[in-house]
Short mmCIF file of C-alpha atoms in Angstrom, two decimals:
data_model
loop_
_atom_site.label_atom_id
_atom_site.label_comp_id
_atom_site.label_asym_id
_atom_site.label_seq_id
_atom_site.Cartn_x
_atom_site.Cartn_y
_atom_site.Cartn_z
CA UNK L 226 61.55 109.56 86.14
CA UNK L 227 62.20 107.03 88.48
CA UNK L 228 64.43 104.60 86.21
CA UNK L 229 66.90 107.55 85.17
CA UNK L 230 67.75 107.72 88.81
CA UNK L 231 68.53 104.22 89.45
CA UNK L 232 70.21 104.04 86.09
CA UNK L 233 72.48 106.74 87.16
CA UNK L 234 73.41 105.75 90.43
CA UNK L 235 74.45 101.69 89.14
CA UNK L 236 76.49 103.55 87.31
CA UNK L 237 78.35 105.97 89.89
CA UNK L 238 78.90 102.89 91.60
CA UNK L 239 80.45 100.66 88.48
CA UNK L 240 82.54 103.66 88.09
CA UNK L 241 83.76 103.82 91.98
CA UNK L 242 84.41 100.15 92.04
CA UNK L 243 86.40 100.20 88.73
CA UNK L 244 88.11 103.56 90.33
CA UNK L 245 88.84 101.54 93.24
CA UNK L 246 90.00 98.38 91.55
CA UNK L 247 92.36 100.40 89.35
CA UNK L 248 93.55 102.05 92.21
CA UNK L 249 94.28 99.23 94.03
CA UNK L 250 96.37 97.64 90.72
CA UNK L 251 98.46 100.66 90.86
CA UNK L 252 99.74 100.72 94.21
CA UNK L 253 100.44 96.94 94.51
CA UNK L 254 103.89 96.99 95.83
CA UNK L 255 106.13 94.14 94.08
CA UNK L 256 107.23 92.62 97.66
CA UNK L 257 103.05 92.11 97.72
CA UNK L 258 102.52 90.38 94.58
CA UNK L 259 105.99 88.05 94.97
CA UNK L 260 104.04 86.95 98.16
CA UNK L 261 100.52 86.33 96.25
CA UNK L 262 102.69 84.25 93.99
CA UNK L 263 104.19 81.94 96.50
CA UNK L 264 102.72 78.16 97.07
CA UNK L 265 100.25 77.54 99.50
CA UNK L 266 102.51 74.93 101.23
CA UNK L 267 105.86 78.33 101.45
CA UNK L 268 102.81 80.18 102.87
CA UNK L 269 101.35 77.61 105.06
CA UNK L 270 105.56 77.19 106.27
CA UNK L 271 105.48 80.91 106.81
CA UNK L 272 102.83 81.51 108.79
CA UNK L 273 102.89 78.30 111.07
CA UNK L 274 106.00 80.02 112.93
CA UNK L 275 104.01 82.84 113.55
CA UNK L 276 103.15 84.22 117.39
CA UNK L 277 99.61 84.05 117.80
CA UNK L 278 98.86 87.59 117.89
CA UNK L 279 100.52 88.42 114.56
CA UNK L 280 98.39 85.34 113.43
CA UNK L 281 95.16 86.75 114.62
CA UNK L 282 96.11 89.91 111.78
CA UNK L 283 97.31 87.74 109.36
CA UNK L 284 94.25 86.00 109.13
CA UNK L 285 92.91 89.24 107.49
CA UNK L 286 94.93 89.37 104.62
CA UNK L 287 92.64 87.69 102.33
CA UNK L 288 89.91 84.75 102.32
CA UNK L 289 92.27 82.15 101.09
CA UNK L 290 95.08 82.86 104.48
CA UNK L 291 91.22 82.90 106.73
CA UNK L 292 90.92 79.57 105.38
CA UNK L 293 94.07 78.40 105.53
CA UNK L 294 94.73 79.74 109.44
CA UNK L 295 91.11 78.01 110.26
CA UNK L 296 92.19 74.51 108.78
CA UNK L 297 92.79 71.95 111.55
CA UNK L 298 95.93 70.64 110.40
CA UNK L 299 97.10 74.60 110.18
CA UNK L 300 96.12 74.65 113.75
CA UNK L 301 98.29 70.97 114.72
CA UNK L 302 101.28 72.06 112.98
CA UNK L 303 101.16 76.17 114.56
CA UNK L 304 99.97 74.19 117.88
CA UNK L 305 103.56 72.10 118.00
CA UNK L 306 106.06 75.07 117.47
CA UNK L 307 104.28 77.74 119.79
CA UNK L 308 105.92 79.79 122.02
CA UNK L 309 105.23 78.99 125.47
CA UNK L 310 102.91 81.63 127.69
CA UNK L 311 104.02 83.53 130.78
CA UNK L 312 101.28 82.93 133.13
CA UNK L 313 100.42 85.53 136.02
CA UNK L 314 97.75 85.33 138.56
CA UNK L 315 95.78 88.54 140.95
CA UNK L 316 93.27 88.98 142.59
CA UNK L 317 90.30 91.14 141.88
CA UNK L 318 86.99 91.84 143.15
CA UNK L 319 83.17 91.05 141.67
CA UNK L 320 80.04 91.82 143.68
CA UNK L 321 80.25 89.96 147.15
CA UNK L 322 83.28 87.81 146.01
CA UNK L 323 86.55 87.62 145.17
CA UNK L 324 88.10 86.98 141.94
CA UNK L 325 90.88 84.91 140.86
CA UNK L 326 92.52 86.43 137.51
CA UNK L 327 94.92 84.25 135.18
CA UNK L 328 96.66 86.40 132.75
CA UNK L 329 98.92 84.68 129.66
CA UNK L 330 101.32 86.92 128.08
CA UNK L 331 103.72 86.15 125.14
CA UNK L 332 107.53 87.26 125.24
CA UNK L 333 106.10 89.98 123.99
CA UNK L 334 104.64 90.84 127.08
CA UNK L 335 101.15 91.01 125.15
CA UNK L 336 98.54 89.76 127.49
CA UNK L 337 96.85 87.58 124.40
CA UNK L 338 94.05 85.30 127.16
CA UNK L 339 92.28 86.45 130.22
CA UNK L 340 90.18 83.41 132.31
CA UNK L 341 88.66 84.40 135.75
CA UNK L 342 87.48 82.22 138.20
CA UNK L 343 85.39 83.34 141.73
CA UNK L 344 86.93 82.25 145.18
CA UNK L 345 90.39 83.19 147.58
CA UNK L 346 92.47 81.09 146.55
CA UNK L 347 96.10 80.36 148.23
CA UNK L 348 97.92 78.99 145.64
CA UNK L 349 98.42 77.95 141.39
CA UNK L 350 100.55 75.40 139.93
CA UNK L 351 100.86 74.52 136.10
CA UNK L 352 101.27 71.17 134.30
CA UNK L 353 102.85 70.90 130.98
CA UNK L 354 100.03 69.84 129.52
CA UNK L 355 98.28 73.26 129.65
CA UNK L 356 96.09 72.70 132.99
CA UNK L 357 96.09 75.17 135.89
CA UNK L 358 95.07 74.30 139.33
CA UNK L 359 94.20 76.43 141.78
CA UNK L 360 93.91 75.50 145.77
CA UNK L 361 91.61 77.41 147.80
CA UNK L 362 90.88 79.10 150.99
CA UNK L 363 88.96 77.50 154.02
CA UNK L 364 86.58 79.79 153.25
CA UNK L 365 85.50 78.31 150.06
CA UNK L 366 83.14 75.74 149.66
CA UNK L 367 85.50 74.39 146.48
CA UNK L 368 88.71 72.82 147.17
CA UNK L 369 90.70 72.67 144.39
CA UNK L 370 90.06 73.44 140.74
CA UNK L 371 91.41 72.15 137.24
CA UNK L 372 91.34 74.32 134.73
CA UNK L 373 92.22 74.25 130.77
CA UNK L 374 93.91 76.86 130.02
CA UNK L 375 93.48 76.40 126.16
CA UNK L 376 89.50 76.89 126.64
CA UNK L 377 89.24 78.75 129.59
CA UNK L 378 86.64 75.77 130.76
CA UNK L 379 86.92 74.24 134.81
CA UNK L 380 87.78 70.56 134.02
CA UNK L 381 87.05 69.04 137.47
CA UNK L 382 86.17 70.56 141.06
CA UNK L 383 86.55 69.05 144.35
CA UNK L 384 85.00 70.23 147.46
CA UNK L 385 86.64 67.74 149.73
CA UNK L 386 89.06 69.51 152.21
CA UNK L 387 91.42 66.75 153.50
CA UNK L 388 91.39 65.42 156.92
CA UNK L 389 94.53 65.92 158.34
CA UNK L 390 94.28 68.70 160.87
CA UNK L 391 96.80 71.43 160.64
CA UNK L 392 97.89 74.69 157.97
CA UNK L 393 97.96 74.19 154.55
CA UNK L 394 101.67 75.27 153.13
CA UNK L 395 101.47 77.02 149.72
CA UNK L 396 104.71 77.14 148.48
CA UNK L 397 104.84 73.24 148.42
CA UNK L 398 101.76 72.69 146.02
CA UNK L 399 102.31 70.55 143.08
CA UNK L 400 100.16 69.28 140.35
CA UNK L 401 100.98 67.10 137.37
CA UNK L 402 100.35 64.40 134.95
CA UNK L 403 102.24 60.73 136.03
CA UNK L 404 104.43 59.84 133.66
CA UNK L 405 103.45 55.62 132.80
CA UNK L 406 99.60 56.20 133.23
CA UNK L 407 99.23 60.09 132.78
CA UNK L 408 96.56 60.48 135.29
CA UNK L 409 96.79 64.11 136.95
CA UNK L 410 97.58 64.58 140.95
CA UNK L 411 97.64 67.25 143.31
CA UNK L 412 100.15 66.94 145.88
CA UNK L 413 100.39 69.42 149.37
CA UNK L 414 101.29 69.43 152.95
CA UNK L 415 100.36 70.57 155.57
CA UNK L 416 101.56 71.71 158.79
CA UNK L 417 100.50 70.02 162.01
CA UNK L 418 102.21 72.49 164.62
CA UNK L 419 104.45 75.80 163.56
CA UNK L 420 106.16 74.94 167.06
CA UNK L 421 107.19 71.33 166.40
CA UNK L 422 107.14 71.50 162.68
CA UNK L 423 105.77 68.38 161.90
CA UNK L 424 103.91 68.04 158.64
CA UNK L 425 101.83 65.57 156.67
CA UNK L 426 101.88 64.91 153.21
CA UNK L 427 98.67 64.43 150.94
CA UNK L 428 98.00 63.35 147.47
CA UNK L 429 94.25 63.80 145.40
CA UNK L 430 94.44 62.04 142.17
CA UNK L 431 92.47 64.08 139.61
CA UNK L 432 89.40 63.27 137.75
CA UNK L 433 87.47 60.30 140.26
CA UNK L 434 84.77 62.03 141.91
CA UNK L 435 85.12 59.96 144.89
CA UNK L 436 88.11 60.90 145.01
CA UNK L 437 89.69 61.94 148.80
CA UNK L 438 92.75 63.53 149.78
CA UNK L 439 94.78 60.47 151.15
CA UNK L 440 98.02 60.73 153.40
CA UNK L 441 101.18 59.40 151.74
CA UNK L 442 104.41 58.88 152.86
CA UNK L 443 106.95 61.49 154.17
CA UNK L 444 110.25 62.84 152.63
CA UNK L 445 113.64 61.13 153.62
CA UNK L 446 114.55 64.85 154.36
CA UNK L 447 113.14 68.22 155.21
CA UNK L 448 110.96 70.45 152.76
CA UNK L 449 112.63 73.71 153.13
CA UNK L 450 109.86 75.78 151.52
CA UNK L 451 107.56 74.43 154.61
CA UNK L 452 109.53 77.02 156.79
CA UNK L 453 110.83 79.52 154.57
CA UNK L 454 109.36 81.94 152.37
CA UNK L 455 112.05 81.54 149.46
CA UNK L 456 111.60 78.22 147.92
CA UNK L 457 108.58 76.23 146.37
CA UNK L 458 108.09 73.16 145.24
CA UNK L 459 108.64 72.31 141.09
CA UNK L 460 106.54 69.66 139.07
CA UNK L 461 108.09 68.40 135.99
CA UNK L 462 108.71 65.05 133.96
CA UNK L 463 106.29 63.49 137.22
CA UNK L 464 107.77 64.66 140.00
CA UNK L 465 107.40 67.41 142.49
CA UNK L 466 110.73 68.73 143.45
CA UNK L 467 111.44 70.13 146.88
CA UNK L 468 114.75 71.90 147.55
CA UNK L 469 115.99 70.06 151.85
CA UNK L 470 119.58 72.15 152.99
CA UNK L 471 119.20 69.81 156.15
CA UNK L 472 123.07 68.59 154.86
CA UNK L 473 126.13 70.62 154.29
CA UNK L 474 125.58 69.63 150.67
CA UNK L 475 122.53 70.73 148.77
CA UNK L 476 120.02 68.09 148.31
CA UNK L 477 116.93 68.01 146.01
CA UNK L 478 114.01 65.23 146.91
CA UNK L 479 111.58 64.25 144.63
CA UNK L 480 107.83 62.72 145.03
CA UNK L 481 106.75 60.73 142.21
CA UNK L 482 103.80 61.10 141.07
CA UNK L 483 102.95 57.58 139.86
CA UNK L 484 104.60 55.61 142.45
CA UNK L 485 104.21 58.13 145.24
CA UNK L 486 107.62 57.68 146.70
CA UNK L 487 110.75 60.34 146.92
CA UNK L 488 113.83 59.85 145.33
CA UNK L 489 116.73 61.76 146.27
CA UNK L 490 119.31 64.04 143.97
CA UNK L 491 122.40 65.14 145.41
CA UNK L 492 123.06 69.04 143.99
CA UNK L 493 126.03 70.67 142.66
CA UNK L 494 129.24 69.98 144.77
CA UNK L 495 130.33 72.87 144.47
CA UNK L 496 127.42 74.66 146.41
CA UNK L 497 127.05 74.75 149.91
CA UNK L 498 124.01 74.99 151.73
CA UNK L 499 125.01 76.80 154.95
CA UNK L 500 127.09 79.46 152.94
CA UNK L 501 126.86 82.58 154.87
CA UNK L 502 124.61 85.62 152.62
CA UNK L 503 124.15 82.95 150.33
CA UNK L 504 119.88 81.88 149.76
CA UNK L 505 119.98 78.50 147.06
CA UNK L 506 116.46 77.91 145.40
CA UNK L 507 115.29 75.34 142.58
CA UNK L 508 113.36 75.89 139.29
CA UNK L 509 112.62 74.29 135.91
CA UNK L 510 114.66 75.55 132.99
CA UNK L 511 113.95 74.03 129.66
CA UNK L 512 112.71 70.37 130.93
CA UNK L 513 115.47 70.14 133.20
CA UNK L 514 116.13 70.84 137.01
CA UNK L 515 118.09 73.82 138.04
CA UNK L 516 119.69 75.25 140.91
CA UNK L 517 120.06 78.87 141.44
CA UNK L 518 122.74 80.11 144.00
CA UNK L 519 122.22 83.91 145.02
CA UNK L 520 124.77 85.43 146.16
CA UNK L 521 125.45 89.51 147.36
CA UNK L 522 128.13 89.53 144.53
CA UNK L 523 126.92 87.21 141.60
CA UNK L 524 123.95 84.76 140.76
CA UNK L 525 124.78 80.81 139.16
CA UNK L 526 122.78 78.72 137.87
CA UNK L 527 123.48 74.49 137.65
CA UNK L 528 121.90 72.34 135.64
CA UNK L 529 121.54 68.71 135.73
CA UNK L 530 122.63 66.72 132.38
CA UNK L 531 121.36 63.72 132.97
CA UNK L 532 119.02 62.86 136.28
CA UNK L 533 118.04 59.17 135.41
CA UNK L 534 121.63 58.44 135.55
CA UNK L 535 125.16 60.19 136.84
CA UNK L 536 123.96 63.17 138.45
CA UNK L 537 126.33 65.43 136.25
CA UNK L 538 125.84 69.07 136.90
CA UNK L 539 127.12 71.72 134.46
CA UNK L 540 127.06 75.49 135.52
CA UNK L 541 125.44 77.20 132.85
CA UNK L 542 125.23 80.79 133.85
CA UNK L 543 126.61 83.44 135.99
CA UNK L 544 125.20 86.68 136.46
CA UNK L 545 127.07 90.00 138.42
CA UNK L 546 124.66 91.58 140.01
CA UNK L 547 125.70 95.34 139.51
CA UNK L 548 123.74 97.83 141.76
CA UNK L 549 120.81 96.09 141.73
CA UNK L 550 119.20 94.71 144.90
CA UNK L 551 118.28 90.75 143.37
CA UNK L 552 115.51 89.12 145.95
CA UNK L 553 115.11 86.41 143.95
CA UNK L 554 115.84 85.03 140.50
CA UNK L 555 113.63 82.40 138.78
CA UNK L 556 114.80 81.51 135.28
CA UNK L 557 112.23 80.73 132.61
CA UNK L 558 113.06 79.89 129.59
CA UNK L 559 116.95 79.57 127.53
CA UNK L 560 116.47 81.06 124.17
CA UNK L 561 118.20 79.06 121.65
CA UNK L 562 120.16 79.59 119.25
CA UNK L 563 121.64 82.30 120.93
CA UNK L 564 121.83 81.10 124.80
CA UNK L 565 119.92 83.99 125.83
CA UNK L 566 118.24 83.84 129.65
CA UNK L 567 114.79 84.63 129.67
CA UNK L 568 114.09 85.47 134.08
CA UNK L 569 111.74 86.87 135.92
CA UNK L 570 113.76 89.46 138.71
CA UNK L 571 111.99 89.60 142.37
CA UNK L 572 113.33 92.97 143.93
CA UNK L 573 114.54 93.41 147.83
CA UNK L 574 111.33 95.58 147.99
CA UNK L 575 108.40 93.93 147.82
CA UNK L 576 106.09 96.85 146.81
CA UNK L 577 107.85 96.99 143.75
CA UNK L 578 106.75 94.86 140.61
CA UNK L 579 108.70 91.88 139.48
CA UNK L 580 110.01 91.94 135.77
CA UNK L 581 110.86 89.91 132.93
CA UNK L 582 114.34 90.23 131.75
CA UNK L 583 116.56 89.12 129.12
CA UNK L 584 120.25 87.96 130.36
CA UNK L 585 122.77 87.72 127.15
CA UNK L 586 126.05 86.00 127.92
CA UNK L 587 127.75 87.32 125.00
CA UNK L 588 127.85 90.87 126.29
CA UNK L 589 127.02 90.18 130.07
CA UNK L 590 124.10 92.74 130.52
CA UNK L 591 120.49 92.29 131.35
CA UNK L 592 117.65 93.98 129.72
CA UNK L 593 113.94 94.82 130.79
CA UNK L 594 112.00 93.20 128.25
CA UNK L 595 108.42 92.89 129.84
CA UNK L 596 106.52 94.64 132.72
CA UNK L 597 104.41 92.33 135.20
CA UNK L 598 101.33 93.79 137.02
CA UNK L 599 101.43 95.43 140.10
CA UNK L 600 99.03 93.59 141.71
CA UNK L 601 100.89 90.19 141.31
CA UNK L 602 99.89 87.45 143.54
CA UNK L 603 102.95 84.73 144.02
CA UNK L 604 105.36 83.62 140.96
CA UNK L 605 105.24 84.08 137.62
CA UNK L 606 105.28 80.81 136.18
CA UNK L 607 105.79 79.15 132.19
CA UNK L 608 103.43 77.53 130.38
CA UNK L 609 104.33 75.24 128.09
CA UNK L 610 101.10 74.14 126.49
CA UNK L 611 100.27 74.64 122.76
CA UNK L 612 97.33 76.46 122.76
CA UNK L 613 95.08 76.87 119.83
CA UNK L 614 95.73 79.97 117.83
CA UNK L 615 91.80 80.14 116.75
CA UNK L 616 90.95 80.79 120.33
CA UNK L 617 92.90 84.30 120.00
CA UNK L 618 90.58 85.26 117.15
CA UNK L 619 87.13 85.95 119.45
CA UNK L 620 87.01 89.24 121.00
CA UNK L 621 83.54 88.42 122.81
CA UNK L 622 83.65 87.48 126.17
CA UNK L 623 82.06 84.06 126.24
CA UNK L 624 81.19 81.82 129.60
CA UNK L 625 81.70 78.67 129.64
CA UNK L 626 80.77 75.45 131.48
CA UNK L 627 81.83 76.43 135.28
CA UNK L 628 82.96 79.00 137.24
CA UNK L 629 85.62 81.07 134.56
CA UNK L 630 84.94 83.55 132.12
CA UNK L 631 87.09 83.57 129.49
CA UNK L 632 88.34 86.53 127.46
CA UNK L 633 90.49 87.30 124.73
#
């Protein structure tokens, strides 16, 4: 009696399966089967310009777009037309520590990689290359930390405090690859006496595990952001660029990295630095250096053509202000074709949230386009590293080598 039973049942479930299969056939839509159709290299084409996100579901689809997504040169070719990552750092707590927490978001505002790391820390600063370093307190046994941002992983750790005596200034941190040898530095200051305002600058280089923090030589002018809360310093291209109004004129100095001298850029003539109501900060905006003016009425941005040669600035945007109180301005990212302004908007109000908004020139208005956590601790700053879409695909929290745990 048994063999009746198991007769019947294979087939109830030859019948479901064929139910199933016809069922699917009929409600193929014809958009579905035109894409089953294309060539692999159309769909490879396709989905390289994908966000990562939409990759991660795309990957579903079938085994043959698993596959494809998986392949390493897949993963090269997505890698080199990426997006770049908004990058936001707070502070949380764990049993009898604190907790460092780096969030990367897409334009989206989707938070698509989490990667904690244990300590106070005072202050972050990106490379291009997708490293994050983070300097902390006096209260930590570790110093400064390296970490890759593309596998959540601590890279190097130093536990050497330099030996100049004196404050540690956070807003004029830098860290960066040199641009002849591409070793990685970390550059700071620090402040011998609030009362005299003398400072010290220090460099570590990165990766040498005798490494010390060594005194180099000071700026022809003034860092700014050493006695002001408005500016920071900006590493790009090799340099670490510091914002000095000591002149009438604006004036940007720059540390190299490799040669670990300053070189000096003179800013837009146009722009005063003693301007009454008027607070003038730096930034990075698509590989080159701007200057932001921010005035009660308006905010303009400069940029600078060409800096290894005629220091030609062109004035790229201006923004009317409206009703809203504008702190601070930081632009992020020009959106091209259109000439959009992607910038993140610092409020008079400091218990209020920064946000991400979208500036378009065409019509002159600005639009909220992402929302930043509350508990935001300093800038929110760009990342322009590629990282590797496959990472997006684990939802397991993993620990690797180090101090971070990395989520997804």
């Amino acid at each position: 009696m048994v063999a009746p039973v198991l007769k019947r049942r294979c087939l109830d479930l030859g019948l479901a399966t064929s139910f199933a299969t016809t069922s699917m056939t009929t409600t193929t839509t014809p958009a579905a089967e035109q894409v089953s159709l294309l060539p692999e290299d159309t769909i490879f084409e396709i989905l390289s310009w994908l966000p990562a996100k939409s990759l991660c579901r795309s990957r579903c689809v079938s085994k043959k777009w698993h596959t494809l997504v998986s392949n390493q040169a897949f993963v090269a070719v997505h890698s080199s037309r990426a997006e770049a990552l908004l990058v936001t750092v707070t502070t949380g707590r764990a049993p009898f520590m604190a907790v460092a927490v780096l969030r990367l978001m897409d334009m989206e505002g989707n938070v698509v990689r989490v990667v904690k790391t244990h300590g106070v820390f005072r202050s972050f600063c990106l490379s291009f290359d997708g490293l994050a370093c983070l300097l902390f307190g006096p209260q930590c046994d570790t110093k400064a930390q390296v970490i890759d941002l593309a596998t959540g992983k601590v890279l190097v750790s130093s536990y050497k405090r330099p030996k100049c005596a004196g404050r540690w200034v956070d807003k004029c941190s830098g860290f960066g690859r040199t641009a002849q040898s591409g070793v990685h530095k970390i550059f700071g200051v620090i402040l011998e006496s609030a009362i005299t305002g003398l400072y010290n600058c220090v460099v570590l280089t990165v990766g040498d595990d005798d490494a010390e923090w060594r005194p180099t030589q000071p700026p022809p002018y003034s860092i700014s952001a050493v006695y002001d809360g408005y500016n920071e310093g900006v590493t790009f291209n090799g340099y670490v660029h510091f914002l000095s109004l000591d002149e009438d004129i604006v004036i940007v100095i720059c540390f190299d990295l490799e040669t670990e001298g300053w070189k000096v850029i003179q800013g837009p003539p146009d722009v005063s630095s003693h301007t009454s109501g008027d607070k003038i900060s730096i930034a990075e905006l698509n590989g080159a250096l701007c200057v932001v003016r921010n005035t009660p009425a308006v905010i303009s941005l400069w940029l600078l053509a060409d800096p290894s040669g005629r220091e030609n600035w062109v004035k790229t945007y201006t923004i009317r202000k409206g009703y809203t109180p504008i702190y601070l301005l930081i632009p992020l990212r020009i959106i091209h074709p259109s000439g959009k302004l992607l910038f993140c908007h610092f409020y008079d109000d400091l218990t209020m949230a920064p946000e991400i908004q979208m500036y378009d020139p065409s019509y002159e208005t600005c639009t909220v386009v992402i929302n930043t956590p509350t508990e935001l601790v300093g800038r929110i700053r760009l990342c322009s590293s590629h990282t590797d879409p496959r990472c997006f695909f684990s939802k397991r929290k993993r620990k690797p080598p180090g101090l971070c745990i990395f989520e997804t």
